[in-house]
Amino acid sequence: MIRVAVVGGAGYTGIELVRILLDHPEFEVVAVTSAADAGRAVDDLYPALSGCGLVFEEPDVPGLACSVDVAFLAVPHTAALDLVPRFLDSGAKVFDLSADFRLKDRTVYEAWYETTHTAPHLLSEAVYGLPELGRDSLRGAKLVACPGCYPTATILAAAPAIEAGLALPDRIVVDAKSGVSGAGRSLTAATHYASVNEAVSPYKVGSHRHTPEIVQALSEIAGSPVRVAFAPHLVPMTRGLLSTVYLEATSGLTARDAVEAYHNRYSGEPFITVHPEGRMPSTREVAGTNRAHIGVAVDEAAGTLVIACAIDNLVKGSGGQAIQCANIALGLDETAGLMTRGPVV
Ligand SMILES: NC(=O)c1ccc[n+]([C@@H]2O[C@H](COP(=O)([O-])OP(=O)(O)OC[C@H]3O[C@@H](n4cnc5c(N)ncnc54)[C@H](OP(=O)(O)O)[C@@H]3O)[C@@H](O)[C@H]2O)c1
């Protein structure tokens, strides 16, 4: 078995990693860290994992690093700047869920995250972990920067249109909605039940930190810089994320042609479903799974291509995708541990 540590395991993405890894045929979770909950049984904090036999331990990196083959870092940005080099030095492969190694240009990272990047020498080594866009670069990778939840859904939605020239790539409008677990486990006034319940609120419009990540990926595909207008929204649900992307359609584009292009682009992808013409996805149909469901429409009167992508932010948007990347990087079956179906209603 491949020995795995989940650092930040008491947080939302960390415990989701543990949930999936417990049923993985090749990985064995040997350590789950939490400073706040050290010494506490994992199933005492999260009874849904009853009987798992794990206990949270202090994030003692030197001790952990010598005893694991793989480290999943489910920690806030800046925390991974210190953790990643230490795990890599020990020979472990690292799958970082934070934003610390996603942006190739350190100055862009430093401007958006308002901090100094203390390990810039690793930025060129870090592979962006979106398998449907760059599977080959993940094979054998030692450091994978797992994408953010909004970028995952948005890039999967927009990429085929740009690649196939179905739309003009220079101005991309993204209207996206996320459940509250996207903000992590710590409570804030904005994520308090009374703030979120029965309300839909845009936030950080034009200033959300996932914007440069979306711009980076889509500019690379377009071959020139793209502009992205990004409006995230908080919606009253626990998990799930829907990103709707609006692009100026090329002249004469029909819904039928657009849907066919998306089908062709994602044919053979184990986790992607492109819905037939006339059907749009819902977060409900992907809940608890590593799937991304995509719907494609053309508003011919408005000359607009509209693509919606639904994912579970805690699975395809974070922990599940990190495991998908690990499967590829370690030469395992890409779908290992990830084919579980979610609830139907
Ligand atoms: N939530 C999502 O939908 C989502 C999706 C994609 C990516 N992400 C990214 O994934 C990361 C984790 O997100 P989350 O939502 O799981 O956050 P979270 O619920 O706040 O959990 C983060 C955990 O990290 C631990 N931690 C903090 N500083 C640490 C350090 N220096 N060393 C070791 N552990 C540390 C904390 O546990 P202790 O203090 O107890 O150790 C905490 O439980 C973030 O970078 C986030 O941006 C989140």
GROMACS .gro file of C-alpha atoms and ligand atoms in nm:
model
  393
    1MET     CA    1   0.000   0.000   0.000
    2ILE     CA    2   0.107   0.359  -0.064
    3ARG     CA    3   0.142   0.546   0.266
    4VAL     CA    4  -0.045   0.876   0.276
    5ALA     CA    5  -0.070   1.174   0.511
    6VAL     CA    6  -0.353   1.426   0.502
    7VAL     CA    7  -0.229   1.755   0.646
    8GLY     CA    8  -0.513   1.982   0.758
    9GLY     CA    9  -0.733   1.674   0.787
   10ALA     CA   10  -0.990   1.827   1.023
   11GLY     CA   11  -1.090   2.091   0.766
   12TYR     CA   12  -1.357   2.039   0.504
   13THR     CA   13  -1.138   1.934   0.212
   14GLY     CA   14  -0.908   1.738   0.442
   15ILE     CA   15  -1.183   1.525   0.589
   16GLU     CA   16  -1.328   1.474   0.241
   17LEU     CA   17  -0.987   1.341   0.132
   18VAL     CA   18  -0.992   1.104   0.428
   19ARG     CA   19  -1.347   0.990   0.342
   20ILE     CA   20  -1.245   0.897  -0.013
   21LEU     CA   21  -0.901   0.757   0.077
   22LEU     CA   22  -1.049   0.515   0.332
   23ASP     CA   23  -1.204   0.318   0.042
   24HIS     CA   24  -0.911   0.360  -0.199
   25PRO     CA   25  -0.762   0.025  -0.307
   26GLU     CA   26  -0.398   0.146  -0.318
   27PHE     CA   27  -0.363   0.421  -0.056
   28GLU     CA   28  -0.340   0.376   0.320
   29VAL     CA   29  -0.399   0.681   0.538
   30VAL     CA   30  -0.125   0.665   0.801
   31ALA     CA   31  -0.158   1.019   0.938
   32VAL     CA   32  -0.426   1.286   0.958
   33THR     CA   33  -0.312   1.611   1.114
   34SER     CA   34  -0.489   1.883   1.307
   35ALA     CA   35  -0.330   2.115   1.559
   36ALA     CA   36  -0.666   2.211   1.706
   37ASP     CA   37  -0.798   1.855   1.736
   38ALA     CA   38  -0.474   1.661   1.802
   39GLY     CA   39  -0.538   1.350   2.010
   40ARG     CA   40  -0.905   1.334   1.920
   41ALA     CA   41  -1.048   1.037   1.729
   42VAL     CA   42  -1.142   1.133   1.373
   43ASP     CA   43  -1.483   0.969   1.410
   44ASP     CA   44  -1.546   1.159   1.731
   45LEU     CA   45  -1.525   1.486   1.537
   46TYR     CA   46  -1.685   1.341   1.222
   47PRO     CA   47  -1.916   1.050   1.322
   48ALA     CA   48  -1.995   0.982   0.955
   49LEU     CA   49  -1.652   0.812   0.945
   50SER     CA   50  -1.746   0.587   1.238
   51GLY     CA   51  -1.501   0.301   1.294
   52CYS     CA   52  -1.222   0.443   1.076
   53GLY     CA   53  -0.971   0.399   1.361
   54LEU     CA   54  -0.777   0.720   1.288
   55VAL     CA   55  -0.671   0.981   1.544
   56PHE     CA   56  -0.577   1.340   1.459
   57GLU     CA   57  -0.212   1.414   1.526
   58GLU     CA   58  -0.004   1.730   1.547
   59PRO     CA   59   0.130   1.843   1.209
   60ASP     CA   60   0.488   1.739   1.294
   61VAL     CA   61   0.635   1.765   0.946
   62PRO     CA   62   0.981   1.610   1.001
   63GLY     CA   63   0.829   1.301   1.161
   64LEU     CA   64   0.556   1.268   0.901
   65ALA     CA   65   0.772   1.337   0.602
   66CYS     CA   66   0.999   1.038   0.664
   67SER     CA   67   0.712   0.799   0.696
   68VAL     CA   68   0.486   0.874   0.400
   69ASP     CA   69   0.503   0.833   0.023
   70VAL     CA   70   0.235   1.092  -0.050
   71ALA     CA   71   0.122   1.409   0.128
   72PHE     CA   72  -0.209   1.579   0.058
   73LEU     CA   73  -0.197   1.935   0.189
   74ALA     CA   74  -0.548   2.061   0.270
   75VAL     CA   75  -0.422   2.382   0.427
   76PRO     CA   76  -0.484   2.754   0.375
   77HIS     CA   77  -0.267   2.947   0.129
   78THR     CA   78   0.077   3.045   0.264
   79ALA     CA   79   0.083   2.735   0.490
   80ALA     CA   80   0.192   2.520   0.193
   81LEU     CA   81   0.487   2.749   0.113
   82ASP     CA   82   0.671   2.599   0.407
   83LEU     CA   83   0.523   2.247   0.397
   84VAL     CA   84   0.581   2.165   0.029
   85PRO     CA   85   0.964   2.191   0.024
   86ARG     CA   86   0.992   1.984   0.340
   87PHE     CA   87   0.781   1.697   0.207
   88LEU     CA   88   0.955   1.709  -0.131
   89ASP     CA   89   1.298   1.694   0.037
   90SER     CA   90   1.191   1.373   0.211
   91GLY     CA   91   1.103   1.215  -0.124
   92ALA     CA   92   0.725   1.228  -0.083
   93LYS     CA   93   0.499   1.332  -0.369
   94VAL     CA   94   0.292   1.635  -0.277
   95PHE     CA   95  -0.064   1.725  -0.380
   96ASP     CA   96  -0.130   2.077  -0.259
   97LEU     CA   97  -0.492   2.193  -0.245
   98SER     CA   98  -0.398   2.549  -0.160
   99ALA     CA   99  -0.331   2.828  -0.409
  100ASP     CA  100   0.040   2.854  -0.327
  101PHE     CA  101   0.177   2.680  -0.638
  102ARG     CA  102  -0.102   2.733  -0.892
  103LEU     CA  103   0.013   3.063  -1.043
  104LYS     CA  104   0.326   3.037  -1.255
  105ASP     CA  105   0.422   3.403  -1.215
  106ARG     CA  106   0.525   3.477  -0.857
  107THR     CA  107   0.448   3.847  -0.901
  108VAL     CA  108   0.087   3.763  -0.988
  109TYR     CA  109   0.065   3.541  -0.679
  110GLU     CA  110   0.218   3.808  -0.459
  111ALA     CA  111  -0.014   4.078  -0.592
  112TRP     CA  112  -0.334   3.876  -0.549
  113TYR     CA  113  -0.243   3.705  -0.221
  114GLU     CA  114  -0.063   4.005  -0.072
  115THR     CA  115   0.228   3.799   0.056
  116THR     CA  116   0.580   3.701  -0.048
  117HIS     CA  117   0.625   3.368  -0.226
  118THR     CA  118   0.900   3.195  -0.030
  119ALA     CA  119   0.950   2.894  -0.259
  120PRO     CA  120   0.945   3.041  -0.612
  121HIS     CA  121   1.206   2.788  -0.730
  122LEU     CA  122   0.932   2.523  -0.717
  123LEU     CA  123   0.680   2.708  -0.933
  124SER     CA  124   0.815   2.571  -1.261
  125GLU     CA  125   0.813   2.217  -1.120
  126ALA     CA  126   0.453   2.236  -0.997
  127VAL     CA  127   0.205   2.077  -1.237
  128TYR     CA  128  -0.143   2.228  -1.252
  129GLY     CA  129  -0.373   1.943  -1.155
  130LEU     CA  130  -0.660   1.950  -1.402
  131PRO     CA  131  -0.632   1.607  -1.567
  132GLU     CA  132  -0.877   1.678  -1.849
  133LEU     CA  133  -0.649   1.958  -1.969
  134GLY     CA  134  -0.303   1.816  -1.909
  135ARG     CA  135  -0.305   1.450  -1.818
  136ASP     CA  136   0.037   1.372  -1.961
  137SER     CA  137   0.217   1.636  -1.756
  138LEU     CA  138   0.079   1.476  -1.440
  139ARG     CA  139   0.243   1.139  -1.502
  140GLY     CA  140   0.531   1.104  -1.258
  141ALA     CA  141   0.478   1.456  -1.119
  142LYS     CA  142   0.629   1.517  -0.776
  143LEU     CA  143   0.441   1.838  -0.695
  144VAL     CA  144   0.085   1.897  -0.810
  145ALA     CA  145  -0.094   2.228  -0.754
  146CYS     CA  146  -0.458   2.126  -0.738
  147PRO     CA  147  -0.692   2.383  -0.894
  148GLY     CA  148  -0.942   2.590  -0.700
  149CYS     CA  149  -1.307   2.490  -0.707
  150TYR     CA  150  -1.430   2.783  -0.918
  151PRO     CA  151  -1.143   2.747  -1.168
  152THR     CA  152  -1.210   2.373  -1.206
  153ALA     CA  153  -1.572   2.421  -1.313
  154THR     CA  154  -1.502   2.738  -1.513
  155ILE     CA  155  -1.204   2.605  -1.708
  156LEU     CA  156  -1.381   2.276  -1.785
  157ALA     CA  157  -1.675   2.482  -1.914
  158ALA     CA  158  -1.481   2.730  -2.126
  159ALA     CA  159  -1.183   2.532  -2.257
  160PRO     CA  160  -1.350   2.332  -2.538
  161ALA     CA  161  -1.515   2.644  -2.682
  162ILE     CA  162  -1.182   2.826  -2.696
  163GLU     CA  163  -0.991   2.525  -2.827
  164ALA     CA  164  -1.244   2.462  -3.104
  165GLY     CA  165  -1.292   2.829  -3.194
  166LEU     CA  166  -1.664   2.824  -3.113
  167ALA     CA  167  -1.639   3.167  -2.951
  168LEU     CA  168  -1.418   3.472  -2.928
  169PRO     CA  169  -1.185   3.416  -2.633
  170ASP     CA  170  -1.097   3.774  -2.547
  171ARG     CA  171  -1.389   3.855  -2.317
  172ILE     CA  172  -1.523   3.583  -2.089
  173VAL     CA  173  -1.806   3.638  -1.842
  174VAL     CA  174  -1.835   3.393  -1.552
  175ASP     CA  175  -2.133   3.379  -1.317
  176ALA     CA  176  -2.066   3.116  -1.053
  177LYS     CA  177  -2.241   2.989  -0.740
  178SER     CA  178  -2.091   2.795  -0.452
  179GLY     CA  179  -2.222   2.623  -0.142
  180VAL     CA  180  -2.097   2.744   0.194
  181SER     CA  181  -1.843   2.463   0.247
  182GLY     CA  182  -1.635   2.640  -0.020
  183ALA     CA  183  -1.531   2.885   0.250
  184GLY     CA  184  -1.387   2.616   0.478
  185ARG     CA  185  -1.473   2.513   0.830
  186SER     CA  186  -1.412   2.838   1.018
  187LEU     CA  187  -1.723   3.042   1.081
  188THR     CA  188  -1.739   3.403   0.965
  189ALA     CA  189  -2.021   3.656   0.970
  190ALA     CA  190  -2.066   3.606   0.593
  191THR     CA  191  -2.102   3.227   0.630
  192HIS     CA  192  -2.319   3.229   0.941
  193TYR     CA  193  -2.650   3.042   0.897
  194ALA     CA  194  -2.849   3.362   0.940
  195SER     CA  195  -2.647   3.533   0.665
  196VAL     CA  196  -2.667   3.249   0.414
  197ASN     CA  197  -3.006   3.089   0.470
  198GLU     CA  198  -3.272   3.193   0.214
  199ALA     CA  199  -3.034   3.437   0.047
  200VAL     CA  200  -2.814   3.446  -0.264
  201SER     CA  201  -2.532   3.698  -0.252
  202PRO     CA  202  -2.260   3.798  -0.497
  203TYR     CA  203  -1.924   3.860  -0.333
  204LYS     CA  204  -1.574   3.971  -0.437
  205VAL     CA  205  -1.700   4.057  -0.787
  206GLY     CA  206  -1.394   4.139  -0.998
  207SER     CA  207  -1.160   4.079  -0.705
  208HIS     CA  208  -1.190   3.708  -0.621
  209ARG     CA  209  -0.850   3.537  -0.594
  210HIS     CA  210  -0.951   3.260  -0.834
  211THR     CA  211  -0.960   3.514  -1.120
  212PRO     CA  212  -0.587   3.501  -1.210
  213GLU     CA  213  -0.595   3.122  -1.208
  214ILE     CA  214  -0.882   3.116  -1.459
  215VAL     CA  215  -0.707   3.382  -1.669
  216GLN     CA  216  -0.379   3.187  -1.663
  217ALA     CA  217  -0.536   2.859  -1.782
  218LEU     CA  218  -0.764   3.008  -2.048
  219SER     CA  219  -0.494   3.242  -2.183
  220GLU     CA  220  -0.268   2.943  -2.228
  221ILE     CA  221  -0.539   2.767  -2.428
  222ALA     CA  222  -0.624   3.079  -2.631
  223GLY     CA  223  -0.259   3.150  -2.701
  224SER     CA  224  -0.303   3.514  -2.597
  225PRO     CA  225  -0.420   3.697  -2.283
  226VAL     CA  226  -0.793   3.668  -2.214
  227ARG     CA  227  -1.008   3.897  -2.000
  228VAL     CA  228  -1.237   3.736  -1.745
  229ALA     CA  229  -1.524   3.910  -1.565
  230PHE     CA  230  -1.589   3.685  -1.266
  231ALA     CA  231  -1.888   3.715  -1.034
  232PRO     CA  232  -1.897   3.450  -0.758
  233HIS     CA  233  -2.211   3.401  -0.549
  234LEU     CA  234  -2.273   3.232  -0.216
  235VAL     CA  235  -2.588   3.019  -0.220
  236PRO     CA  236  -2.770   2.850   0.069
  237MET     CA  237  -2.648   2.494   0.027
  238THR     CA  238  -2.370   2.300   0.198
  239ARG     CA  239  -2.182   2.163  -0.102
  240GLY     CA  240  -2.193   2.206  -0.478
  241LEU     CA  241  -2.073   2.461  -0.731
  242LEU     CA  242  -2.220   2.574  -1.062
  243SER     CA  243  -2.022   2.792  -1.300
  244THR     CA  244  -2.202   2.945  -1.597
  245VAL     CA  245  -1.975   3.090  -1.865
  246TYR     CA  246  -2.089   3.336  -2.132
  247LEU     CA  247  -1.887   3.379  -2.453
  248GLU     CA  248  -1.947   3.570  -2.774
  249ALA     CA  249  -2.034   3.296  -3.022
  250THR     CA  250  -1.875   3.286  -3.364
  251SER     CA  251  -2.116   3.377  -3.640
  252GLY     CA  252  -2.367   3.105  -3.727
  253LEU     CA  253  -2.285   2.877  -3.431
  254THR     CA  254  -2.580   2.649  -3.348
  255ALA     CA  255  -2.651   2.468  -3.023
  256ARG     CA  256  -2.629   2.138  -3.205
  257ASP     CA  257  -2.276   2.208  -3.332
  258ALA     CA  258  -2.164   2.339  -2.994
  259VAL     CA  259  -2.296   2.036  -2.805
  260GLU     CA  260  -2.132   1.804  -3.058
  261ALA     CA  261  -1.797   1.980  -3.014
  262TYR     CA  262  -1.820   1.939  -2.636
  263HIS     CA  263  -1.913   1.572  -2.672
  264ASN     CA  264  -1.613   1.516  -2.897
  265ARG     CA  265  -1.375   1.705  -2.665
  266TYR     CA  266  -1.474   1.511  -2.355
  267SER     CA  267  -1.542   1.173  -2.510
  268GLY     CA  268  -1.364   0.906  -2.306
  269GLU     CA  269  -1.325   1.127  -2.001
  270PRO     CA  270  -1.424   0.910  -1.704
  271PHE     CA  271  -1.559   1.193  -1.489
  272ILE     CA  272  -1.724   1.425  -1.741
  273THR     CA  273  -2.075   1.410  -1.878
  274VAL     CA  274  -2.186   1.649  -2.152
  275HIS     CA  275  -2.563   1.671  -2.149
  276PRO     CA  276  -2.763   1.651  -2.471
  277GLU     CA  277  -2.889   1.969  -2.636
  278GLY     CA  278  -3.156   2.141  -2.429
  279ARG     CA  279  -3.042   2.005  -2.094
  280MET     CA  280  -2.849   2.190  -1.825
  281PRO     CA  281  -2.674   2.039  -1.520
  282SER     CA  282  -2.763   2.076  -1.154
  283THR     CA  283  -2.532   2.051  -0.853
  284ARG     CA  284  -2.761   1.779  -0.717
  285GLU     CA  285  -2.662   1.529  -0.985
  286VAL     CA  286  -2.290   1.544  -0.897
  287ALA     CA  287  -2.312   1.573  -0.517
  288GLY     CA  288  -2.060   1.353  -0.338
  289THR     CA  289  -1.893   1.248  -0.664
  290ASN     CA  290  -1.583   1.336  -0.865
  291ARG     CA  291  -1.798   1.416  -1.168
  292ALA     CA  292  -1.836   1.734  -1.371
  293HIS     CA  293  -2.162   1.767  -1.565
  294ILE     CA  294  -2.175   2.018  -1.848
  295GLY     CA  295  -2.464   2.172  -2.041
  296VAL     CA  296  -2.416   2.378  -2.358
  297ALA     CA  297  -2.661   2.625  -2.515
  298VAL     CA  298  -2.650   2.896  -2.779
  299ASP     CA  299  -2.867   3.206  -2.746
  300GLU     CA  300  -2.872   3.276  -3.118
  301ALA     CA  301  -3.055   3.610  -3.089
  302ALA     CA  302  -2.793   3.736  -2.846
  303GLY     CA  303  -2.501   3.569  -3.029
  304THR     CA  304  -2.395   3.412  -2.701
  305LEU     CA  305  -2.259   3.068  -2.619
  306VAL     CA  306  -2.362   2.967  -2.266
  307ILE     CA  307  -2.193   2.674  -2.090
  308ALA     CA  308  -2.277   2.557  -1.738
  309CYS     CA  309  -2.061   2.317  -1.539
  310ALA     CA  310  -2.174   2.159  -1.210
  311ILE     CA  311  -1.929   1.998  -0.968
  312ASP     CA  312  -1.914   1.912  -0.600
  313ASN     CA  313  -1.665   2.167  -0.466
  314LEU     CA  314  -1.540   1.918  -0.206
  315VAL     CA  315  -1.480   1.635  -0.455
  316LYS     CA  316  -1.407   1.731  -0.820
  317GLY     CA  317  -1.343   2.084  -0.688
  318SER     CA  318  -1.078   1.970  -0.435
  319GLY     CA  319  -1.020   1.633  -0.262
  320GLY     CA  320  -1.148   1.402  -0.535
  321GLN     CA  321  -0.955   1.581  -0.807
  322ALA     CA  322  -0.640   1.571  -0.591
  323ILE     CA  323  -0.679   1.192  -0.566
  324GLN     CA  324  -0.744   1.171  -0.942
  325CYS     CA  325  -0.414   1.357  -0.994
  326ALA     CA  326  -0.237   1.129  -0.745
  327ASN     CA  327  -0.368   0.821  -0.927
  328ILE     CA  328  -0.221   0.954  -1.253
  329ALA     CA  329   0.107   1.074  -1.100
  330LEU     CA  330   0.167   0.736  -0.938
  331GLY     CA  331   0.071   0.533  -1.246
  332LEU     CA  332  -0.246   0.389  -1.090
  333ASP     CA  333  -0.587   0.352  -1.253
  334GLU     CA  334  -0.703   0.714  -1.280
  335THR     CA  335  -1.047   0.627  -1.145
  336ALA     CA  336  -0.929   0.420  -0.845
  337GLY     CA  337  -1.135   0.502  -0.537
  338LEU     CA  338  -1.339   0.764  -0.722
  339MET     CA  339  -1.625   0.584  -0.895
  340THR     CA  340  -1.870   0.592  -0.604
  341ARG     CA  341  -2.214   0.719  -0.699
  342GLY     CA  342  -2.369   1.000  -0.498
  343PRO     CA  343  -2.721   1.025  -0.358
  344VAL     CA  344  -2.988   1.052  -0.629
  345VAL     CA  345  -3.220   1.298  -0.454
  346LIG     N1  346  -1.348   2.428   0.064
  346LIG     C1  347  -1.341   2.411  -0.068
  346LIG     O1  348  -1.442   2.389  -0.136
  346LIG     C2  349  -1.206   2.416  -0.137
  346LIG     C3  350  -1.200   2.377  -0.273
  346LIG     C4  351  -1.077   2.379  -0.338
  346LIG     C5  352  -0.963   2.418  -0.271
  346LIG     N2  353  -0.972   2.457  -0.140
  346LIG     C6  354  -0.848   2.496  -0.073
  346LIG     O2  355  -0.810   2.387   0.010
  346LIG     C7  356  -0.745   2.436   0.129
  346LIG     C8  357  -0.821   2.386   0.251
  346LIG     O3  358  -0.953   2.437   0.244
  346LIG     P1  359  -1.065   2.395   0.349
  346LIG     O4  360  -1.191   2.449   0.296
  346LIG     O5  361  -1.054   2.251   0.381
  346LIG     O6  362  -1.019   2.482   0.475
  346LIG     P2  363  -1.051   2.457   0.631
  346LIG     O7  364  -1.180   2.385   0.646
  346LIG     O8  365  -1.035   2.588   0.696
  346LIG     O9  366  -0.933   2.360   0.677
  346LIG     C9  367  -0.797   2.396   0.672
  346LIG    C10  368  -0.722   2.317   0.777
  346LIG    O10  369  -0.583   2.346   0.766
  346LIG    C11  370  -0.523   2.332   0.895
  346LIG     N3  371  -0.408   2.423   0.901
  346LIG    C12  372  -0.409   2.558   0.903
  346LIG     N4  373  -0.282   2.607   0.904
  346LIG    C13  374  -0.200   2.499   0.901
  346LIG    C14  375  -0.058   2.483   0.898
  346LIG     N5  376   0.024   2.589   0.898
  346LIG     N6  377  -0.007   2.357   0.897
  346LIG    C15  378  -0.088   2.249   0.896
  346LIG     N7  379  -0.225   2.258   0.897
  346LIG    C16  380  -0.279   2.382   0.898
  346LIG    C17  381  -0.634   2.367   0.997
  346LIG    O11  382  -0.640   2.268   1.096
  346LIG     P3  383  -0.564   2.278   1.236
  346LIG    O12  384  -0.550   2.426   1.266
  346LIG    O13  385  -0.648   2.206   1.332
  346LIG    O14  386  -0.433   2.210   1.211
  346LIG    C18  387  -0.765   2.355   0.917
  346LIG    O15  388  -0.851   2.255   0.966
  346LIG    C19  389  -0.746   2.590   0.116
  346LIG    O16  390  -0.624   2.634   0.064
  346LIG    C20  391  -0.859   2.617   0.019
  346LIG    O17  392  -0.844   2.737  -0.052
  346LIG    C21  393  -1.091   2.455  -0.072
   0.00000   0.00000   0.00000
